[in-house]
Amino acid sequence: MAFLELSDIVKRFGRNTVVSDFNLDVAEGEFVSFLGGSGCGKTTTLRMIAGFETPTSGSIVIDGRDVVGVSANKRDVGMVFQNYALFPNMTVNGNIGFGLKVAGKKPAAIAKRVAELLAIIRMEEFGVRYPHQLSGGQQQRVALARALAIEPSVLLLDEPLSALDAKIRIQLRAEIKDIQRRLGITTVYVTHDQEEALSISDRIVVMNKGKIEQIGTPFEIYNRPATPFVASFIGTLNLLEASVADPGSGKLLLDGQEIFASAPVAQAKGTRVKLAVRPEALGTETGTPDFNRIRGKLANVVFLGSIVRMIVKTKGNDISMDSFNDPRLVLPSIGEELSISFPREACIVLGAESGKTGSD
């Protein structure tokens, strides 16, 4: 049985529907991320779980209790905001212990809990400092500790790292995941950063225009996108124009060149489809007999640190091919004709109209 259940959630502001047909079951101790662009409804959904917004229709159940209509302070949830929302006139100790004080806990119990949380966030020596004396990363750690202080059933995080620089974000997201795993707390995390979601989530809910596009593990979302939106939104992707030559065998035509998907495709012969292939699945090796091969000319080379991206142009498509950077790497010349190879399993056939996956 799910610990957190969202059933048939709809949210409207006037005539504007911002969330619709939202259904999700979250297991106890699971880390689930809502991922999508601005305006997709992810934060509104999180705020409905928290009790800051009320669904137009649908139910939200936490540990067997329907909390729609229950005030936010009685839902047994902890919330971490994007802007930290620390009290500037309180020390770190005061901020972390605030919820416990409001709940009427005794000073000794508050002090003990605050000390435990300072140890968890590795800020034992910062208890008497004020928020303005902390870095952004330290403030976010304090905000996390404050949310955890009341020992909530569900932890909610709304873009908690978006205001921090890249190196601090990477460090903090690892710490958040480590703390969540150690405490075993059910967590819902909102982000627009796909790398963030892929690196820390047990499952990801990809949202677009108020609806769920796909729910799955990071591996499933990345390698088996269910819709063209998910395929293009997650990671770098080649979306290539192709047509179905033989549905039964999975044969396609890409600029007149035959390639094969790993399984039969759902679309009829002659149907124009989008073919999704990840750049890292492509290479110039041609030793494997059943690999697909496409010929084209090298149009550009882009250095991306650890990755070297080669852009190969065919008659109607520009194809990105990634290789790990290596000082011994010998690159072909611009304009040189290349044979690109890739496994059939790397081909994801997306219907141009329906957006359904025809083959994994």
XYZ file of C-alpha atoms in Angstrom:
360
model
C 0.000 0.000 0.000
C 1.266 3.465 -0.891
C 2.258 5.837 1.892
C 1.401 8.955 -0.125
C -1.424 8.761 -2.669
C -2.535 11.463 -5.076
C -5.700 10.434 -6.898
C -7.385 12.258 -9.802
C -5.911 15.608 -8.774
C -7.170 18.651 -10.676
C -6.263 22.250 -9.840
C -7.801 25.276 -11.503
C -7.234 28.962 -10.942
C -10.359 30.500 -12.428
C -10.642 29.113 -15.945
C -6.992 28.134 -16.070
C -6.303 24.442 -15.381
C -2.765 24.115 -14.064
C -2.836 20.443 -12.975
C -5.090 17.729 -14.367
C -5.459 13.942 -14.246
C -2.614 13.628 -11.740
C -2.318 10.167 -10.161
C 0.678 9.009 -8.155
C 1.436 6.448 -5.437
C 4.615 6.942 -3.400
C 5.956 4.146 -1.207
C 7.153 4.762 2.325
C 10.774 5.880 2.276
C 10.771 6.539 -1.472
C 12.442 9.584 -3.044
C 10.297 10.910 -5.914
C 11.101 13.980 -8.001
C 8.698 16.147 -9.987
C 10.615 17.257 -13.078
C 9.550 19.730 -15.730
C 9.924 23.230 -17.094
C 8.482 26.432 -15.687
C 4.695 26.456 -15.538
C 4.266 22.663 -15.809
C 2.422 22.406 -12.471
C 5.106 20.692 -10.383
C 5.301 23.313 -7.615
C 1.519 23.695 -7.508
C 1.228 19.933 -6.973
C 3.818 20.063 -4.199
C 1.953 22.931 -2.534
C -1.257 20.879 -2.637
C 0.522 18.062 -0.785
C 1.811 20.598 1.742
C -1.610 22.153 2.262
C -0.791 25.595 0.856
C -3.152 25.015 -2.076
C -6.404 23.047 -2.191
C -7.182 20.736 -5.126
C -10.212 21.653 -7.201
C -10.958 17.926 -7.129
C -9.246 14.700 -6.151
C -7.775 13.271 -2.962
C -4.411 13.384 -1.186
C -3.825 10.577 1.299
C -0.863 10.481 3.703
C -0.403 7.284 5.708
C -4.044 6.305 5.209
C -5.520 9.729 6.035
C -7.146 11.999 3.440
C -5.608 15.402 4.173
C -7.577 17.532 1.708
C -9.148 20.155 3.937
C -6.610 19.579 6.719
C -4.515 22.677 7.505
C -0.842 22.654 6.542
C 0.404 22.605 10.147
C -1.584 19.425 10.873
C -0.493 17.338 7.883
C 2.744 16.023 9.397
C 4.860 17.266 6.500
C 8.130 19.189 6.449
C 8.765 21.785 3.759
C 12.046 23.163 2.420
C 11.619 26.287 0.308
C 13.679 27.625 -2.572
C 14.515 30.840 -0.686
C 15.369 29.080 2.624
C 12.801 31.208 4.574
C 14.967 31.294 7.726
C 14.100 33.694 10.523
C 16.820 36.388 10.386
C 16.464 37.313 14.068
C 17.009 33.730 15.256
C 20.225 31.764 15.566
C 20.725 28.469 13.758
C 19.681 26.709 16.963
C 16.549 28.847 17.166
C 15.602 28.249 13.548
C 16.003 24.488 13.776
C 14.132 24.257 17.049
C 11.320 26.644 16.114
C 8.791 23.991 15.110
C 9.486 21.991 18.245
C 9.008 25.084 20.387
C 5.667 25.804 18.720
C 4.680 22.186 19.380
C 5.299 22.740 23.091
C 8.348 20.501 23.491
C 10.481 20.963 26.597
C 13.727 22.960 26.237
C 15.904 19.928 27.021
C 14.175 17.836 24.320
C 14.526 20.702 21.832
C 18.219 21.124 22.581
C 18.827 17.398 22.156
C 17.009 17.247 18.824
C 18.755 20.371 17.526
C 22.143 18.883 18.435
C 21.248 15.655 16.595
C 20.312 17.568 13.459
C 23.372 19.809 13.572
C 25.438 16.625 13.560
C 23.472 15.225 10.625
C 24.055 18.372 8.541
C 27.659 18.628 9.833
C 27.248 22.120 11.302
C 27.781 21.455 15.022
C 29.871 24.597 15.520
C 27.373 26.935 13.807
C 24.474 26.761 16.274
C 24.913 30.272 17.701
C 25.340 32.012 14.350
C 22.635 33.964 12.559
C 21.512 33.339 8.944
C 23.380 36.380 7.597
C 26.606 34.846 8.912
C 26.150 31.706 6.795
C 26.777 30.886 3.157
C 23.900 29.961 0.878
C 24.730 26.273 1.155
C 24.864 26.467 4.943
C 21.523 28.276 5.058
C 19.949 25.540 2.952
C 21.316 22.883 5.297
C 19.710 24.724 8.215
C 16.406 24.935 6.312
C 16.568 21.175 5.738
C 17.325 20.515 9.422
C 14.402 22.735 10.471
C 12.037 20.758 8.226
C 13.328 17.469 9.666
C 13.208 18.615 13.292
C 9.521 17.807 13.722
C 10.110 14.290 12.339
C 7.543 14.624 9.547
C 6.022 11.688 7.708
C 6.722 13.357 4.355
C 9.517 15.739 3.383
C 8.779 18.229 0.579
C 11.516 20.199 -1.187
C 10.710 22.961 -3.684
C 13.712 23.665 -5.949
C 15.934 23.809 -2.843
C 19.244 24.160 -4.704
C 18.360 26.483 -7.583
C 19.903 29.587 -5.966
C 23.289 27.933 -5.387
C 26.289 27.658 -7.678
C 26.958 24.443 -9.573
C 29.622 22.909 -7.303
C 27.602 23.543 -4.132
C 24.481 22.088 -5.800
C 26.275 18.852 -6.632
C 27.612 18.547 -3.082
C 24.292 19.363 -1.406
C 22.154 17.086 -3.547
C 24.382 14.182 -2.547
C 24.018 15.177 1.104
C 20.229 15.475 0.808
C 19.995 11.998 -0.705
C 22.298 10.564 1.960
C 20.251 12.104 4.791
C 16.982 10.959 3.211
C 18.277 7.399 2.859
C 19.581 7.269 6.421
C 16.344 8.624 7.892
C 14.114 6.603 5.548
C 11.744 9.530 5.093
C 9.258 9.667 2.212
C 10.390 12.584 0.038
C 8.950 14.597 -2.846
C 11.430 16.885 -4.584
C 10.628 19.532 -7.190
C 13.251 20.512 -9.745
C 13.654 21.738 -13.304
C 17.196 20.326 -13.412
C 17.193 16.952 -15.154
C 20.677 16.002 -13.943
C 19.581 16.692 -10.378
C 16.486 14.518 -10.745
C 18.377 11.685 -12.445
C 21.110 11.619 -9.799
C 19.051 11.495 -6.583
C 15.602 10.069 -7.377
C 14.204 6.589 -6.905
C 11.519 7.570 -9.418
C 10.871 10.649 -11.541
C 7.530 12.164 -12.520
C 8.039 14.100 -15.747
C 5.398 16.829 -16.098
C 4.322 18.970 -19.029
C 1.461 21.464 -19.171
C -0.042 20.246 -15.917
C -0.059 16.556 -16.833
C 2.166 13.570 -16.192
C 4.113 12.546 -19.285
C 5.878 9.581 -17.694
C 6.668 8.039 -14.311
C 9.693 5.786 -13.992
C 13.134 5.181 -12.553
C 15.950 7.409 -13.816
C 17.137 4.493 -15.977
C 13.673 4.049 -17.523
C 13.099 7.753 -18.072
C 16.447 8.221 -19.772
C 16.653 5.018 -21.803
C 12.979 4.352 -22.548
C 11.161 7.690 -22.870
C 7.441 7.160 -23.403
C 6.692 10.345 -25.361
C 8.502 12.756 -27.685
C 8.434 15.369 -24.909
C 10.247 13.105 -22.435
C 12.704 12.010 -25.110
C 13.618 15.596 -25.959
C 13.481 16.963 -22.398
C 15.736 14.398 -20.718
C 19.377 14.501 -21.716
C 20.861 15.323 -25.094
C 19.065 13.533 -27.881
C 19.104 13.116 -31.622
C 15.528 13.415 -32.901
C 15.790 12.249 -36.493
C 13.239 12.220 -39.321
C 12.635 8.718 -40.642
C 9.902 6.650 -42.279
C 8.641 3.115 -41.695
C 9.721 0.698 -44.439
C 8.586 -2.621 -42.907
C 6.705 -2.520 -39.575
C 7.072 -6.251 -38.921
C 10.847 -6.289 -39.080
C 11.293 -2.818 -37.591
C 12.960 -1.578 -40.781
C 13.139 2.198 -41.216
C 14.495 4.563 -43.844
C 16.668 7.440 -42.668
C 17.541 9.694 -45.598
C 17.172 6.658 -47.862
C 19.454 4.501 -45.730
C 18.080 1.334 -44.129
C 18.260 0.895 -40.368
C 16.414 -1.363 -37.921
C 14.742 -0.903 -34.576
C 15.120 -3.706 -32.045
C 11.492 -4.834 -32.438
C 8.500 -4.391 -34.761
C 7.084 -0.874 -34.846
C 3.445 0.077 -34.377
C 3.192 2.537 -37.258
C 2.125 1.567 -40.776
C 4.457 1.420 -43.754
C 5.267 4.877 -45.094
C 4.468 6.656 -41.818
C 6.816 9.498 -40.965
C 8.210 9.039 -37.452
C 10.735 10.576 -35.112
C 13.688 8.346 -34.347
C 15.363 9.098 -31.002
C 19.001 8.068 -30.522
C 21.266 9.180 -27.672
C 24.608 10.675 -28.835
C 26.599 8.345 -26.564
C 25.091 5.297 -28.305
C 26.751 6.260 -31.590
C 30.257 5.382 -32.670
C 32.482 4.845 -35.686
C 33.262 1.185 -34.977
C 31.627 -1.162 -37.476
C 32.761 -4.586 -36.280
C 29.414 -5.782 -34.887
C 27.353 -7.373 -37.691
C 23.844 -6.399 -36.573
C 24.631 -2.759 -35.782
C 22.939 -0.052 -37.816
C 25.167 2.071 -40.034
C 24.560 5.542 -41.422
C 26.900 7.450 -43.696
C 27.371 11.204 -43.507
C 29.952 13.986 -43.446
C 31.556 15.516 -40.374
C 30.194 19.062 -40.075
C 31.617 20.197 -36.725
C 33.476 19.151 -33.581
C 32.507 20.595 -30.180
C 34.639 20.155 -27.040
C 32.532 19.817 -23.874
C 35.203 19.017 -21.302
C 35.036 15.287 -20.717
C 32.974 14.827 -23.896
C 33.857 15.458 -27.534
C 30.753 15.909 -29.679
C 30.972 15.350 -33.432
C 28.148 16.638 -35.633
C 27.621 14.439 -38.673
C 25.373 15.713 -41.437
C 23.315 13.396 -43.617
C 20.956 14.483 -46.380
C 18.197 15.612 -44.018
C 19.541 15.244 -40.480
C 22.300 16.559 -38.229
C 23.438 13.744 -35.936
C 25.381 14.340 -32.701
C 27.859 11.634 -31.692
C 29.612 11.756 -28.296
C 32.952 10.267 -27.305
C 34.903 10.530 -24.065
C 37.729 13.035 -24.329
C 41.109 11.320 -24.538
C 44.482 12.967 -25.263
C 45.140 10.114 -27.692
C 41.874 10.657 -29.554
C 42.384 11.159 -33.284
C 39.562 13.193 -34.762
C 38.489 13.055 -38.404
C 38.670 16.209 -40.493
C 35.735 18.507 -41.143
C 34.037 17.392 -44.339
C 35.339 13.831 -44.075
C 32.805 11.105 -44.804
C 32.057 8.873 -41.823
C 30.165 5.670 -41.166
C 28.236 5.936 -37.895
C 27.227 2.717 -36.181
C 24.791 2.100 -33.336
C 22.916 -0.887 -31.877
C 19.305 -1.539 -32.787
C 18.426 -1.298 -29.084
C 19.459 2.381 -29.138
C 16.644 3.240 -31.572
C 13.516 4.647 -29.949
C 10.740 5.074 -32.493
C 8.355 7.895 -31.617
C 5.163 8.429 -33.582
C 5.090 11.921 -35.029
C 1.438 12.350 -34.096
C 0.643 9.985 -31.244
C 3.970 10.231 -29.429
C 3.864 6.595 -28.403
C 6.937 4.443 -28.188
C 6.938 1.920 -30.984
C 10.137 0.197 -29.970
C 12.620 0.173 -27.156
